[in-house]
């Protein structure tokens, strides 16, 4: 006959609590239910508490428990006691023989040839010899040890046995010392004191959790006991959305620009022609930045149209500029934009020189100029806006924040795609120190200070400066931006009057974000390695606060 397995009995802790409370006014979980886990006991009294059958209080205590090494000391004696006992029994014991000496009489009974026992005694010899000499239980005589006293008190063992019984150690300094020696560890223990509630009953009542149409129709609801609502119960955790740290920093950056009177530029063109991305910036067509290893080129379609009017962009910029135009009373008549003249001026300044410049003096290629690429900087949009400004010249400040693309090797501080922040200031007789002063103010608002300037080269700015900020996590200065005064070869083909100078600067959103959130690897901030917990739990920041 085959064996039949009966149902596995399930312990009803809630009913056991009710049974014990029948004969006691209060129960303590650590005394009356020591074998029941804290989680299981809490679940049971929560069930009863939601029906007002019991009420309970929680007590948090810290208990001191012995480690495996400390348990061995309780059973066999401390390391120093074993050494003293061995030396006492021999009268004189060579230090080299101490690890192999049989253990003290208080040790566990094993064969002296047991390798594990010899290893344990060996470890005791190393630690115990030093402590025994420190306690003046033994003294050194050449290469041997001699007993210094006839009788000792093994305080370490006695104290650990006391801890084993009381699970506490009143002396905080001694507790810290024993924890450092890895003899004890502290654990947090939660216990509950449970008393009868206002609706206590020895039997768990059956309560309905919802009112049904059948109960209403039959009138059964009048005699049905309903489970009361628990308004203190926590709801389920919702998977709400969260702003990425980059978006939080981007929002702070926009606020800084708006508070200093900048107008935001439209940046809705990821794909640009070489004309706007390179040629208008006085970047020669042989420049390494235009090679395939530095720029992503578009295969289909491969080339763009020549520059022409863009009514949608014009309308969008009208809306973006309207607020500052009204605020600063800069509204004026705008001449029609002459794209053909701008095309010819750009060609001339490259090919044969113009506007007082000798140019690069090379055969300028129209085909190379019109190649489509993913924009390598938002300055491509800045030139378009400055050409628009030249139709109604006036002091102005513009900024943009959007994605750009570089065919770069990925490392801890570089990606092939990143967010560029760009700002330009158009003013009469603007100087380089004016720009440096603004950058110090700007980066201080970002919470990055101090900053350093380093001379650099850019095809479209002269003089040019790289900007460095100190990263506390990486413990080094890292490049956080670039800046300079736009060259006449870039500005005068636009039609901008000579009295106006333009100071431009750019930085990535990722670098300030890494500094403020103390991220050492940009791949932990952007990409498939980003922790969703990091995005969810990263607090909003004030860039101007440490």
PDB file of C-alpha atoms in Angstrom, residues 6 35 81 117 147 156 161 165 187 195 197 253 276 310 346 358 378 401 403 500 505 523:
ATOM      1  CA  UNK A   6      -1.359  14.189   4.877  1.00  0.00           C
ATOM      2  CA  UNK A  35      10.601  30.519  18.436  1.00  0.00           C
ATOM      3  CA  UNK A  81      45.312  31.553  28.795  1.00  0.00           C
ATOM      4  CA  UNK A 117      43.559  21.272  16.507  1.00  0.00           C
ATOM      5  CA  UNK A 147      55.739  31.162  33.657  1.00  0.00           C
ATOM      6  CA  UNK A 156      38.394  37.500  28.533  1.00  0.00           C
ATOM      7  CA  UNK A 161      30.578  33.890  29.078  1.00  0.00           C
ATOM      8  CA  UNK A 165      24.176  34.769  29.123  1.00  0.00           C
ATOM      9  CA  UNK A 187      22.245  43.064  16.257  1.00  0.00           C
ATOM     10  CA  UNK A 195      -2.530  43.466  25.314  1.00  0.00           C
ATOM     11  CA  UNK A 197      -8.029  45.353  22.594  1.00  0.00           C
ATOM     12  CA  UNK A 253      20.967  76.144 -16.332  1.00  0.00           C
ATOM     13  CA  UNK A 276      26.160  76.011 -41.279  1.00  0.00           C
ATOM     14  CA  UNK A 310      13.074  79.031 -43.316  1.00  0.00           C
ATOM     15  CA  UNK A 346      31.587  82.780 -46.938  1.00  0.00           C
ATOM     16  CA  UNK A 358      43.843  86.788 -46.422  1.00  0.00           C
ATOM     17  CA  UNK A 378      24.956  73.994 -31.505  1.00  0.00           C
ATOM     18  CA  UNK A 401      20.940  73.622 -24.649  1.00  0.00           C
ATOM     19  CA  UNK A 403      22.255  67.363 -28.098  1.00  0.00           C
ATOM     20  CA  UNK A 500      29.749  94.734 -32.568  1.00  0.00           C
ATOM     21  CA  UNK A 505      31.189  80.022 -24.712  1.00  0.00           C
ATOM     22  CA  UNK A 523      28.599  55.929 -18.520  1.00  0.00           C
TER      23      UNK A 523
END
